[in-house]
Amino acid sequence: MTNGSLDLTGARILVTNDDGIHAPGLAALESIARELSDDVWVAAPESEQSATSHSLTLRRPLRSRKLGDKRYSIDGTPTDCVLVAMKRLMEDRPADLVLSGINHGANLGEDVTYSGTVAAAMEAALLGTRAIAFSQVRSKDERISWDVPKRFAADIVRRLATMAWTSELLINVNFPSVTPDEVAGIRVCRQGRRDLGTDLVDGVDPSGRPYVWVGQFLSQSSSGENADLTAIEEGAISITPLHLDLTHEKSMQPLSDLFA
């Protein structure tokens, strides 16, 4: 299925995230969405759900709390939020566009497989809705500024809305940690992979019991060609088209031959 361009002036937009309903990145994205449409809804997790990936809550009921007009918190994952919003809160008319973020930190390379921000966009894509995930890279001292997305995000959405949209497509956008005037363009990139993996930190708790704590990636660089990590490292905004079909096409024939 392929959809044509989307008229944003009459579009219903759902804003969600994985950092929680009170996150500053969500407030920034909500403001950006209101530049695009008058029909903006918010449904976000009641508490932080970072790195929950595409998980659903199956062993307990979900509850939503109305915080204002078209604004809700849900005591579940980002995936839960999109599903509940689209199937119940917006039952009369589901969203035409889902915007997820703006995440407090990058979602580049391997991050995509862990990210609740990207997973919310994935759920929207599964429901047949256009979806864009936004993330803001932190500075080396862990500070964060929303100035770059505030300048560029609305225009990025407007441009993407003019594109024909294939079923199961979602867009992953990352903003570099620079000032708006320092942005080195907008690049369409592949999902990269870091040259070094994740660090594990060993320690001992106050009771004397050993633990392992998952740390940071040891590298933010990628040797892959046209990688999202490289674009961000060079100060550009990265835009990566992702899709939900994980089939490795090149392996289909060798496997078919193997099991013929």
CSV table of C-alpha atoms in Angstrom, one decimal:
chain,number,residue,atom,x,y,z
A,1,MET,CA,0.0,0.0,0.0
A,2,THR,CA,1.3,3.4,-0.9
A,3,ASN,CA,-0.3,6.7,0.2
A,4,GLY,CA,0.1,10.0,-1.5
A,5,SER,CA,1.0,13.3,0.1
A,6,LEU,CA,-0.6,14.3,3.4
A,7,ASP,CA,-2.3,17.7,3.9
A,8,LEU,CA,-1.0,18.8,7.3
A,9,THR,CA,-3.5,21.6,7.7
A,10,GLY,CA,-6.3,19.2,8.3
A,11,ALA,CA,-4.2,16.4,9.7
A,12,ARG,CA,-4.8,14.7,13.1
A,13,ILE,CA,-1.4,14.4,14.8
A,14,LEU,CA,-0.6,12.1,17.7
A,15,VAL,CA,2.5,13.0,19.8
A,16,THR,CA,4.2,10.4,22.0
A,17,ASN,CA,7.6,9.5,23.4
A,18,ASP,CA,9.5,7.1,25.7
A,19,ASP,CA,10.9,9.7,28.2
A,20,GLY,CA,7.4,10.2,29.8
A,21,ILE,CA,4.6,12.7,29.8
A,22,HIS,CA,6.6,15.4,31.7
A,23,ALA,CA,9.7,15.2,29.5
A,24,PRO,CA,10.9,18.5,28.0
A,25,GLY,CA,11.5,16.9,24.6
A,26,LEU,CA,7.8,15.9,24.5
A,27,ALA,CA,6.8,19.6,25.2
A,28,ALA,CA,9.1,20.7,22.4
A,29,LEU,CA,7.6,18.2,20.0
A,30,GLU,CA,4.1,19.1,21.0
A,31,SER,CA,4.8,22.8,20.2
A,32,ILE,CA,6.3,21.8,16.9
A,33,ALA,CA,3.2,19.7,16.0
A,34,ARG,CA,1.0,22.7,16.8
A,35,GLU,CA,2.9,24.7,14.1
A,36,LEU,CA,1.6,22.1,11.6
A,37,SER,CA,-2.0,21.4,12.7
A,38,ASP,CA,-4.7,22.5,15.1
A,39,ASP,CA,-5.7,18.9,15.8
A,40,VAL,CA,-2.9,17.7,18.1
A,41,TRP,CA,-3.2,14.8,20.6
A,42,VAL,CA,-0.7,13.7,23.2
A,43,ALA,CA,-0.5,10.2,24.7
A,44,ALA,CA,2.7,9.4,26.5
A,45,PRO,CA,3.9,7.1,29.2
A,46,GLU,CA,3.2,8.0,32.8
A,47,SER,CA,6.9,7.4,33.7
A,48,GLU,CA,10.1,7.0,31.7
A,49,GLN,CA,10.2,4.0,29.4
A,50,SER,CA,13.6,4.4,27.8
A,51,ALA,CA,15.1,1.3,26.0
A,52,THR,CA,11.8,-0.7,26.3
A,53,SER,CA,11.9,-1.3,22.6
A,54,HIS,CA,8.7,-2.6,21.0
A,55,SER,CA,7.2,-4.1,24.1
A,56,LEU,CA,3.6,-4.5,25.0
A,57,THR,CA,2.1,-4.8,28.5
A,58,LEU,CA,0.2,-8.1,28.6
A,59,ARG,CA,0.0,-9.2,32.2
A,60,ARG,CA,-2.0,-6.3,33.7
A,61,PRO,CA,-4.6,-3.8,32.6
A,62,LEU,CA,-3.6,-0.4,31.2
A,63,ARG,CA,-5.0,2.9,32.6
A,64,SER,CA,-5.1,6.3,30.9
A,65,ARG,CA,-5.3,9.6,32.8
A,66,LYS,CA,-6.7,12.7,31.1
A,67,LEU,CA,-4.5,15.7,31.8
A,68,GLY,CA,-6.2,18.2,29.5
A,69,ASP,CA,-7.9,18.5,26.2
A,70,LYS,CA,-6.6,15.8,23.9
A,71,ARG,CA,-3.8,15.1,26.4
A,72,TYR,CA,-3.3,11.8,28.2
A,73,SER,CA,-0.8,9.8,30.2
A,74,ILE,CA,-0.8,6.0,30.0
A,75,ASP,CA,0.8,3.6,32.6
A,76,GLY,CA,2.5,1.5,29.9
A,77,THR,CA,5.2,1.4,27.3
A,78,PRO,CA,5.4,3.7,24.2
A,79,THR,CA,3.9,0.9,22.1
A,80,ASP,CA,1.0,0.7,24.5
A,81,CYS,CA,0.5,4.4,24.3
A,82,VAL,CA,0.2,4.4,20.5
A,83,LEU,CA,-2.1,1.4,20.5
A,84,VAL,CA,-4.4,2.7,23.2
A,85,ALA,CA,-4.5,6.2,21.7
A,86,MET,CA,-5.3,5.0,18.2
A,87,LYS,CA,-7.8,2.2,19.1
A,88,ARG,CA,-9.6,3.9,22.1
A,89,LEU,CA,-8.8,7.6,22.8
A,90,MET,CA,-9.1,8.5,19.1
A,91,GLU,CA,-11.5,5.8,18.2
A,92,ASP,CA,-13.7,8.2,16.2
A,93,ARG,CA,-10.8,9.1,13.9
A,94,PRO,CA,-7.3,7.7,14.3
A,95,ALA,CA,-4.3,9.9,13.7
A,96,ASP,CA,-3.0,10.7,10.2
A,97,LEU,CA,0.5,11.2,11.5
A,98,VAL,CA,2.4,10.0,14.6
A,99,LEU,CA,5.4,12.0,15.9
A,100,SER,CA,7.5,10.3,18.6
A,101,GLY,CA,10.1,12.1,20.8
A,102,ILE,CA,11.9,14.3,21.0
A,103,ASN,CA,14.1,11.7,22.7
A,104,HIS,CA,16.6,12.9,25.3
A,105,GLY,CA,19.6,11.4,23.5
A,106,ALA,CA,20.5,9.8,20.2
A,107,ASN,CA,18.8,6.9,18.5
A,108,LEU,CA,21.4,5.9,16.0
A,109,GLY,CA,22.8,2.6,14.7
A,110,GLU,CA,22.1,-0.2,17.2
A,111,ASP,CA,20.0,2.2,19.3
A,112,VAL,CA,17.1,1.7,16.9
A,113,THR,CA,16.7,-1.9,18.1
A,114,TYR,CA,16.4,-0.9,21.8
A,115,SER,CA,14.6,2.5,21.4
A,116,GLY,CA,11.1,3.1,22.8
A,117,THR,CA,11.0,6.3,20.8
A,118,VAL,CA,11.5,4.4,17.5
A,119,ALA,CA,9.2,1.5,18.7
A,120,ALA,CA,6.3,4.0,19.1
A,121,ALA,CA,6.8,4.9,15.5
A,122,MET,CA,7.0,1.2,14.6
A,123,GLU,CA,3.6,0.6,16.2
A,124,ALA,CA,2.1,3.4,14.2
A,125,ALA,CA,3.5,2.0,11.0
A,126,LEU,CA,2.0,-1.4,11.9
A,127,LEU,CA,-1.3,0.3,12.2
A,128,GLY,CA,-0.9,1.8,8.7
A,129,THR,CA,-0.1,5.4,9.9
A,130,ARG,CA,2.8,7.6,8.8
A,131,ALA,CA,5.3,7.9,11.7
A,132,ILE,CA,8.4,9.9,12.4
A,133,ALA,CA,10.8,9.4,15.4
A,134,PHE,CA,12.8,12.3,16.6
A,135,SER,CA,15.9,12.3,18.8
A,136,GLN,CA,18.3,15.0,20.1
A,137,VAL,CA,21.9,14.0,20.6
A,138,ARG,CA,23.4,15.1,24.0
A,139,SER,CA,26.6,17.1,24.3
A,140,LYS,CA,29.7,15.5,25.6
A,141,ASP,CA,28.9,16.9,29.1
A,142,GLU,CA,25.4,15.4,28.8
A,143,ARG,CA,23.7,18.7,28.4
A,144,ILE,CA,20.9,19.0,25.9
A,145,SER,CA,19.4,21.8,23.9
A,146,TRP,CA,16.2,21.8,21.8
A,147,ASP,CA,17.1,24.7,19.6
A,148,VAL,CA,18.0,22.6,16.6
A,149,PRO,CA,14.7,20.7,16.4
A,150,LYS,CA,12.7,23.8,17.2
A,151,ARG,CA,14.2,25.4,14.1
A,152,PHE,CA,14.3,22.4,11.7
A,153,ALA,CA,11.7,19.8,12.7
A,154,ALA,CA,8.5,21.5,11.4
A,155,ASP,CA,10.1,22.0,8.0
A,156,ILE,CA,11.3,18.3,7.9
A,157,VAL,CA,7.8,17.1,8.7
A,158,ARG,CA,6.3,19.3,6.0
A,159,ARG,CA,8.8,18.0,3.4
A,160,LEU,CA,8.1,14.4,4.4
A,161,ALA,CA,4.4,14.9,4.2
A,162,THR,CA,4.7,15.6,0.5
A,163,MET,CA,6.3,12.2,-0.1
A,164,ALA,CA,4.4,9.0,-1.2
A,165,TRP,CA,4.4,6.8,1.9
A,166,THR,CA,4.8,3.0,1.6
A,167,SER,CA,3.2,0.7,4.1
A,168,GLU,CA,5.4,-0.3,7.0
A,169,LEU,CA,7.7,2.7,6.5
A,170,LEU,CA,8.8,4.9,9.4
A,171,ILE,CA,11.4,7.7,9.4
A,172,ASN,CA,14.1,8.1,12.1
A,173,VAL,CA,15.4,11.7,12.5
A,174,ASN,CA,18.4,12.6,14.7
A,175,PHE,CA,19.5,16.2,15.5
A,176,PRO,CA,23.2,16.9,16.2
A,177,SER,CA,24.5,18.6,19.3
A,178,VAL,CA,25.4,21.9,17.7
A,179,THR,CA,23.8,25.3,17.5
A,180,PRO,CA,21.1,25.8,14.7
A,181,ASP,CA,23.6,28.0,12.7
A,182,GLU,CA,26.2,25.2,12.9
A,183,VAL,CA,24.0,22.5,11.4
A,184,ALA,CA,25.9,21.0,8.4
A,185,GLY,CA,22.8,20.2,6.3
A,186,ILE,CA,20.3,17.4,6.3
A,187,ARG,CA,21.5,14.0,5.1
A,188,VAL,CA,19.5,10.9,4.2
A,189,CYS,CA,21.6,8.0,5.7
A,190,ARG,CA,21.7,4.3,6.3
A,191,GLN,CA,21.3,2.9,9.8
A,192,GLY,CA,24.9,2.6,10.9
A,193,ARG,CA,26.6,0.4,13.4
A,194,ARG,CA,29.2,1.5,15.9
A,195,ASP,CA,32.8,0.3,15.5
A,196,LEU,CA,32.8,-0.8,19.2
A,197,GLY,CA,30.1,-2.3,21.3
A,198,THR,CA,28.6,-1.6,24.8
A,199,ASP,CA,30.7,-1.3,27.9
A,200,LEU,CA,29.8,-3.3,31.1
A,201,VAL,CA,30.7,-1.9,34.4
A,202,ASP,CA,31.4,-4.2,37.4
A,203,GLY,CA,30.7,-3.2,41.0
A,204,VAL,CA,29.7,-4.3,44.4
A,205,ASP,CA,26.5,-3.1,46.2
A,206,PRO,CA,26.4,-1.9,49.8
A,207,SER,CA,25.5,-5.5,50.9
A,208,GLY,CA,28.7,-6.8,49.3
A,209,ARG,CA,27.0,-8.5,46.4
A,210,PRO,CA,28.6,-8.1,42.9
A,211,TYR,CA,26.7,-6.6,40.0
A,212,VAL,CA,27.1,-5.7,36.4
A,213,TRP,CA,25.8,-2.4,35.0
A,214,VAL,CA,25.2,-1.9,31.3
A,215,GLY,CA,27.2,1.2,30.4
A,216,GLN,CA,27.6,3.3,27.3
A,217,PHE,CA,28.8,2.4,23.8
A,218,LEU,CA,32.6,2.5,23.6
A,219,SER,CA,32.4,4.3,20.2
A,220,GLN,CA,30.1,6.7,18.5
A,221,SER,CA,31.8,6.2,15.2
A,222,SER,CA,30.9,4.0,12.3
A,223,SER,CA,33.1,2.8,9.4
A,224,GLY,CA,30.0,2.0,7.4
A,225,GLU,CA,29.3,4.0,4.3
A,226,ASN,CA,26.8,6.9,4.6
A,227,ALA,CA,26.0,6.0,8.2
A,228,ASP,CA,23.7,8.0,10.4
A,229,LEU,CA,26.4,8.0,13.1
A,230,THR,CA,28.8,9.7,10.7
A,231,ALA,CA,26.3,12.4,9.7
A,232,ILE,CA,25.7,13.3,13.3
A,233,GLU,CA,29.5,13.3,14.1
A,234,GLU,CA,29.9,15.8,11.3
A,235,GLY,CA,27.2,18.1,12.6
A,236,ALA,CA,24.4,17.2,10.1
A,237,ILE,CA,20.8,16.2,10.8
A,238,SER,CA,20.3,12.5,9.9
A,239,ILE,CA,17.2,11.1,8.3
A,240,THR,CA,16.9,7.3,8.0
A,241,PRO,CA,14.0,5.4,6.4
A,242,LEU,CA,13.3,2.2,8.3
A,243,HIS,CA,10.8,-0.5,7.5
A,244,LEU,CA,9.2,-3.4,9.5
A,245,ASP,CA,10.0,-6.3,7.2
A,246,LEU,CA,13.2,-7.8,8.7
A,247,THR,CA,13.6,-10.5,6.0
A,248,HIS,CA,17.1,-10.8,4.8
A,249,GLU,CA,16.4,-11.1,1.0
A,250,LYS,CA,19.9,-12.3,0.0
A,251,SER,CA,19.5,-15.4,2.3
A,252,MET,CA,16.2,-16.5,0.8
A,253,GLN,CA,17.6,-18.5,-2.1
A,254,PRO,CA,20.5,-20.1,-0.3
A,255,LEU,CA,18.1,-21.2,2.5
A,256,SER,CA,15.6,-22.5,-0.1
A,257,ASP,CA,18.4,-24.5,-1.8
A,258,LEU,CA,19.5,-25.9,1.6
A,259,PHE,CA,16.1,-27.2,2.5
A,260,ALA,CA,14.8,-28.2,-1.0
